[in-house]
PDB file of N, CA and C in Angstrom:
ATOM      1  N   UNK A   1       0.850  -1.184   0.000  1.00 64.00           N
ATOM      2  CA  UNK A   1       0.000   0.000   0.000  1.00 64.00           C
ATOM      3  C   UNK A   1       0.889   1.238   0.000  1.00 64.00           C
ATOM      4  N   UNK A   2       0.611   2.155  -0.637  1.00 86.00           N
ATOM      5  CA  UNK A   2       1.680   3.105  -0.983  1.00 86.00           C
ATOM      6  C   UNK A   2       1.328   4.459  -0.103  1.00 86.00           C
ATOM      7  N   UNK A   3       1.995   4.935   0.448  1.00 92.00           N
ATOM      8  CA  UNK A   3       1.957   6.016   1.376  1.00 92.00           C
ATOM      9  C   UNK A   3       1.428   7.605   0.595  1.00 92.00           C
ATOM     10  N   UNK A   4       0.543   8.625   0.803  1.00 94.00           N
ATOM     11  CA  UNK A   4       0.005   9.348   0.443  1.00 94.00           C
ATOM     12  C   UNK A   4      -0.518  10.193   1.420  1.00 94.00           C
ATOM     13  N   UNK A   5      -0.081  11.952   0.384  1.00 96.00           N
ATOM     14  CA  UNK A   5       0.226  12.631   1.627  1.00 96.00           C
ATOM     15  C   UNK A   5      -1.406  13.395   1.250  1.00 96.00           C
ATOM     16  N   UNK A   6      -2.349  13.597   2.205  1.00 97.00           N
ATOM     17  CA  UNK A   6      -3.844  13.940   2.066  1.00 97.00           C
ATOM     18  C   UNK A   6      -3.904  15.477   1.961  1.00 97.00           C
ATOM     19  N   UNK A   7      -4.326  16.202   0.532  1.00 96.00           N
ATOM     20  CA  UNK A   7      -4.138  17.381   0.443  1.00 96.00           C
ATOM     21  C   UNK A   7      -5.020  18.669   1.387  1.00 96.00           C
ATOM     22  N   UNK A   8      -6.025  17.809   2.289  1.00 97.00           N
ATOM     23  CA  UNK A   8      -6.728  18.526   2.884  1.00 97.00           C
ATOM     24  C   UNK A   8      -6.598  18.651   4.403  1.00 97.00           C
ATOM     25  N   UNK A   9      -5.398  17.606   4.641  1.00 97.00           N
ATOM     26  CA  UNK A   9      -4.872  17.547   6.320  1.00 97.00           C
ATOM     27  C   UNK A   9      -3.683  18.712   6.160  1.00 97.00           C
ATOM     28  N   UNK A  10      -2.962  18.722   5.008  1.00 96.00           N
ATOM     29  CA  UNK A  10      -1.734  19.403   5.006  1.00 96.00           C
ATOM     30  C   UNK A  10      -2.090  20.939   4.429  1.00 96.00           C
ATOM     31  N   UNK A  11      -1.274  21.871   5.162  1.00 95.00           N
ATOM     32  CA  UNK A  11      -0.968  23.029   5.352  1.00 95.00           C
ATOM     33  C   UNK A  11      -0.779  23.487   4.060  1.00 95.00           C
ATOM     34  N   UNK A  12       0.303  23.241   3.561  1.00 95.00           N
ATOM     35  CA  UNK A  12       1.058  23.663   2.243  1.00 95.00           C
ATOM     36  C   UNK A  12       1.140  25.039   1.994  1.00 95.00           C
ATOM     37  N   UNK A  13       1.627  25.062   3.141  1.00 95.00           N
ATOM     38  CA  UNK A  13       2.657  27.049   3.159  1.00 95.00           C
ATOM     39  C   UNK A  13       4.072  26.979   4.078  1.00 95.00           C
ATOM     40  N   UNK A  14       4.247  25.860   3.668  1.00 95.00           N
ATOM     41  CA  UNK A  14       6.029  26.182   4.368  1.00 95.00           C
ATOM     42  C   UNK A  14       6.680  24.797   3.647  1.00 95.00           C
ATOM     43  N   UNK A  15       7.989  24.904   4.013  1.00 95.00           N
ATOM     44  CA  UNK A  15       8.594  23.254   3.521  1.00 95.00           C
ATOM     45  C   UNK A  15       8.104  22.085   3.968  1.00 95.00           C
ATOM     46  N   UNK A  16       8.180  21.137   3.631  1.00 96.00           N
ATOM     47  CA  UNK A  16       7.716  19.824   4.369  1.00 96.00           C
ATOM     48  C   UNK A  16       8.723  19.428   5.090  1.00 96.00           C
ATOM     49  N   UNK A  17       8.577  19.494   6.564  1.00 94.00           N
ATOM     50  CA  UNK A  17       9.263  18.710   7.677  1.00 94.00           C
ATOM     51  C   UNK A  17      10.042  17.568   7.455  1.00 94.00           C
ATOM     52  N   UNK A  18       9.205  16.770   6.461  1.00 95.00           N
ATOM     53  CA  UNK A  18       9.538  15.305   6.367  1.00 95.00           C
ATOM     54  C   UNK A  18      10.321  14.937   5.616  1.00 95.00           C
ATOM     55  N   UNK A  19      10.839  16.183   4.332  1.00 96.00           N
ATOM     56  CA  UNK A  19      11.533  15.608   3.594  1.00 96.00           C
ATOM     57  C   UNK A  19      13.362  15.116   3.888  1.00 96.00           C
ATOM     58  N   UNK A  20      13.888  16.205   4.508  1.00 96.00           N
ATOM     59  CA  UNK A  20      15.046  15.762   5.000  1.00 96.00           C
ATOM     60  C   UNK A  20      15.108  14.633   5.673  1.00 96.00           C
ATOM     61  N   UNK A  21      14.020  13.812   6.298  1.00 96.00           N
ATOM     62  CA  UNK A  21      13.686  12.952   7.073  1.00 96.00           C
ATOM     63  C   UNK A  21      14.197  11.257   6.291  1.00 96.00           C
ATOM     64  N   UNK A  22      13.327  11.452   5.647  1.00 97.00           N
ATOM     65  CA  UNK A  22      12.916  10.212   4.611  1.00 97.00           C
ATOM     66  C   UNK A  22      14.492   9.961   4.158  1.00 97.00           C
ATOM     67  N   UNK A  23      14.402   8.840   5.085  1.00 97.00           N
ATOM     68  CA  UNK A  23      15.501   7.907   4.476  1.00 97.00           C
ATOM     69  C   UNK A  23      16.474   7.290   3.130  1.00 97.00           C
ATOM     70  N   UNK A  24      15.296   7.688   2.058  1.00 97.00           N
ATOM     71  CA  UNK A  24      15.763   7.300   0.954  1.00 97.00           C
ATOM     72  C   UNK A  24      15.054   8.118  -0.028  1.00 97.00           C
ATOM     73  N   UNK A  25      14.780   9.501   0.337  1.00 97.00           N
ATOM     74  CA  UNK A  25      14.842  10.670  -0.843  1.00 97.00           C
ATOM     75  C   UNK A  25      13.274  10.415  -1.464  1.00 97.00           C
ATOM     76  N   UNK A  26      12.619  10.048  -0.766  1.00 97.00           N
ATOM     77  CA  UNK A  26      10.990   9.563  -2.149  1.00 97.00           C
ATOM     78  C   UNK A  26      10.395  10.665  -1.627  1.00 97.00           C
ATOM     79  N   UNK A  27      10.642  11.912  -0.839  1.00 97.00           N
ATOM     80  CA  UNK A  27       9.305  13.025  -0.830  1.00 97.00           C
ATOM     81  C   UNK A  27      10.333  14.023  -1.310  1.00 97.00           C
ATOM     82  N   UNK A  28       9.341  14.049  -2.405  1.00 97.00           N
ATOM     83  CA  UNK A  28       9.554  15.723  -3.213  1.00 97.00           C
ATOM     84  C   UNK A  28       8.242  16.629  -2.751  1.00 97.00           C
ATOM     85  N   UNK A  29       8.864  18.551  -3.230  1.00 97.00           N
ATOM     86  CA  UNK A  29       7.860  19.429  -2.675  1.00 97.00           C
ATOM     87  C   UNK A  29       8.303  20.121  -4.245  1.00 97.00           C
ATOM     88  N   UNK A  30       7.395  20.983  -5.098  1.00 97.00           N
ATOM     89  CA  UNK A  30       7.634  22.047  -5.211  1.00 97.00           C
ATOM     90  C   UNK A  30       7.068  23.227  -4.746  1.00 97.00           C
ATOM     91  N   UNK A  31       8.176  24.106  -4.485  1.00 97.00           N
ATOM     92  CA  UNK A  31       7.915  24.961  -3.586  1.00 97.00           C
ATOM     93  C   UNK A  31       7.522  25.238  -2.530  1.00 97.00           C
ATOM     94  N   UNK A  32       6.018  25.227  -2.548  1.00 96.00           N
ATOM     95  CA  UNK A  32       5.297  24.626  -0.540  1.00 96.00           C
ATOM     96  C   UNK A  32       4.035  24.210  -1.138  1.00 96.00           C
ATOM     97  N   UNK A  33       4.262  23.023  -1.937  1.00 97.00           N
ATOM     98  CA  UNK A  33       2.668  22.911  -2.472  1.00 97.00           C
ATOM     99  C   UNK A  33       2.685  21.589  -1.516  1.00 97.00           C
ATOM    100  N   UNK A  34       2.100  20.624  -2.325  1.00 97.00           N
ATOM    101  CA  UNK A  34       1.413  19.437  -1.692  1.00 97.00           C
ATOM    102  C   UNK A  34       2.995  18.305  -1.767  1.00 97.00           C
ATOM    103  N   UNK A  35       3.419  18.210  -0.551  1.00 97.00           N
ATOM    104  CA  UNK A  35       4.622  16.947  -0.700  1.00 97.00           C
ATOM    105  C   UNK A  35       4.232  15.844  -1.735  1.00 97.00           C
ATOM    106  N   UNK A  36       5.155  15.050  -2.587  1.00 97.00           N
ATOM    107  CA  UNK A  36       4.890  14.146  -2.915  1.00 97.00           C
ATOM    108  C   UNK A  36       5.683  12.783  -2.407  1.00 97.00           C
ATOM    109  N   UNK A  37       4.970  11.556  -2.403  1.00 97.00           N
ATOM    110  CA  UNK A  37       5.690  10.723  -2.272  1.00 97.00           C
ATOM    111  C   UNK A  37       5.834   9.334  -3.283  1.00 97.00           C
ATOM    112  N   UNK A  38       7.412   9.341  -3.805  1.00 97.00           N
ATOM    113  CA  UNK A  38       7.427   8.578  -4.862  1.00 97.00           C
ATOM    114  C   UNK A  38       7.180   6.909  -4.791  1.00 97.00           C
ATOM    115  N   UNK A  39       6.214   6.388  -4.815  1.00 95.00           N
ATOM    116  CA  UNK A  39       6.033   5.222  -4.420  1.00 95.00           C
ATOM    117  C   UNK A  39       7.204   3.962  -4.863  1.00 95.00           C
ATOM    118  N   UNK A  40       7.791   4.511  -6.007  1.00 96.00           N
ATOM    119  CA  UNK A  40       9.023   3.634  -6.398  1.00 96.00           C
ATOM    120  C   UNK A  40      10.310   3.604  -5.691  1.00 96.00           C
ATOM    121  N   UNK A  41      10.494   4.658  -4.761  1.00 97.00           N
ATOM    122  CA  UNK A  41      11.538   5.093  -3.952  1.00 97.00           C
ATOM    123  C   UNK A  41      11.461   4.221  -2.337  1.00 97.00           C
ATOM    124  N   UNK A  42       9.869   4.739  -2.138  1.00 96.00           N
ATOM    125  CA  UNK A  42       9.240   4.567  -0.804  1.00 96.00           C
ATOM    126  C   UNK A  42       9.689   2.789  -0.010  1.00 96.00           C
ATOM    127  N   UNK A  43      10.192   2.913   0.790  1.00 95.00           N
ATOM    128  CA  UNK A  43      10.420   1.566   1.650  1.00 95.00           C
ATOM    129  C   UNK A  43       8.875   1.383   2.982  1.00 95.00           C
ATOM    130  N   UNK A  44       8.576   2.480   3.007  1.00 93.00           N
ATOM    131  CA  UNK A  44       7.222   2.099   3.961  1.00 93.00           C
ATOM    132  C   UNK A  44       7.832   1.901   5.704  1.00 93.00           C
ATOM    133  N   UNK A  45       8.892   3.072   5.773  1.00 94.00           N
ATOM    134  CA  UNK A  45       9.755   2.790   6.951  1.00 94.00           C
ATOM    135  C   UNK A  45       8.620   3.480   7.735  1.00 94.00           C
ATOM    136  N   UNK A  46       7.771   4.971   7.854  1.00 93.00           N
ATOM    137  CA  UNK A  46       6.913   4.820   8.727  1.00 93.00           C
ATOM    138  C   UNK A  46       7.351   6.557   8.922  1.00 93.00           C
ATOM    139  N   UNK A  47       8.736   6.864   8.851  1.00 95.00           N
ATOM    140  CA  UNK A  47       9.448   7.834   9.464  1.00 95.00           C
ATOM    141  C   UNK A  47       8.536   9.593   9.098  1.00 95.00           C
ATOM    142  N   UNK A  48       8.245   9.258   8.267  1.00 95.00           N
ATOM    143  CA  UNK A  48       7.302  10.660   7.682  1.00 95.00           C
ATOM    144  C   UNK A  48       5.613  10.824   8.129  1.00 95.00           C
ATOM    145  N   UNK A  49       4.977   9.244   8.705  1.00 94.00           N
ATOM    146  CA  UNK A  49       3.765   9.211   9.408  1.00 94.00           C
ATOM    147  C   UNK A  49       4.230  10.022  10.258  1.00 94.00           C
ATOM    148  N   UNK A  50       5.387   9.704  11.382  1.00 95.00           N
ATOM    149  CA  UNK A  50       5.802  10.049  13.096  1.00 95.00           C
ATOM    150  C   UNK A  50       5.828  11.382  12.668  1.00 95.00           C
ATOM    151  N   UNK A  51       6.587  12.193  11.784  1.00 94.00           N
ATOM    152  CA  UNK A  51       7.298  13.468  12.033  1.00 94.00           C
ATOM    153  C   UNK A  51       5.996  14.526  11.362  1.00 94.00           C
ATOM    154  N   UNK A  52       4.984  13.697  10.905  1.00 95.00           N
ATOM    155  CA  UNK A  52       4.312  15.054   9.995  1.00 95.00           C
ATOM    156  C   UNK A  52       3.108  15.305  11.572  1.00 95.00           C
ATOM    157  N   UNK A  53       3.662  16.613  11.627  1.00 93.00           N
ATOM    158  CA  UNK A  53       2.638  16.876  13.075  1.00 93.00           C
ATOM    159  C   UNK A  53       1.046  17.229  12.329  1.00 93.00           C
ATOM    160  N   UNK A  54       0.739  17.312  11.578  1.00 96.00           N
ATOM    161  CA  UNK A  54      -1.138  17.338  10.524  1.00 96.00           C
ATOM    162  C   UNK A  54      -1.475  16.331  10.250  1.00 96.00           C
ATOM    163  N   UNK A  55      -0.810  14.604  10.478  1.00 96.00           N
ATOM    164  CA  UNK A  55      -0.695  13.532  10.354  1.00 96.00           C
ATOM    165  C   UNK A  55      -1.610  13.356   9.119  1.00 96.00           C
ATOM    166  N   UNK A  56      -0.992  14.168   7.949  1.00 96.00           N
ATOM    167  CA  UNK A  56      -1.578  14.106   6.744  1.00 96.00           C
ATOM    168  C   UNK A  56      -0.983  12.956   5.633  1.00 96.00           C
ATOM    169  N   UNK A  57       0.086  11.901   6.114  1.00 96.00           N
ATOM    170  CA  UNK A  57       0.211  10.930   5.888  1.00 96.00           C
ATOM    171  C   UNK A  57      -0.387   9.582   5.794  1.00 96.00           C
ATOM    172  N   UNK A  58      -1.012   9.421   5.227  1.00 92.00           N
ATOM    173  CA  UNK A  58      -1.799   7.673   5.320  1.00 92.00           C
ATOM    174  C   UNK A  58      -1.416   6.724   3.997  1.00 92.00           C
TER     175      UNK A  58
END
């Protein structure tokens, strides 16, 4: 099941927290829009559920 960031929990007016986070580079932003997460990248480690405080991750 592939991780997806919910455009109506998230803020999208500043950087995403999570991206420096992510272990293996799968969340892109441009600019301060809606994070993405690349499901081909994604390992499903969990680390971007914990850190996104809008828990706009599912």
């Amino acid at each position: 099941m592939a991780l997806k960031v919910s455009p109506h929990l998230c803020p999208q007016n500043h950087r995403c927290p999570m991206i420096p986070h992510c272990p293996v580079g799968a969340i892109s932003q441009n600019g301060f829009g809606l994070p993405v997460i690349d499901d081909e990248k994604c390992i499903e480690c969990g680390k971007c559920k914990r850190i996104c405080g809008m828990r706009a991750v599912h």
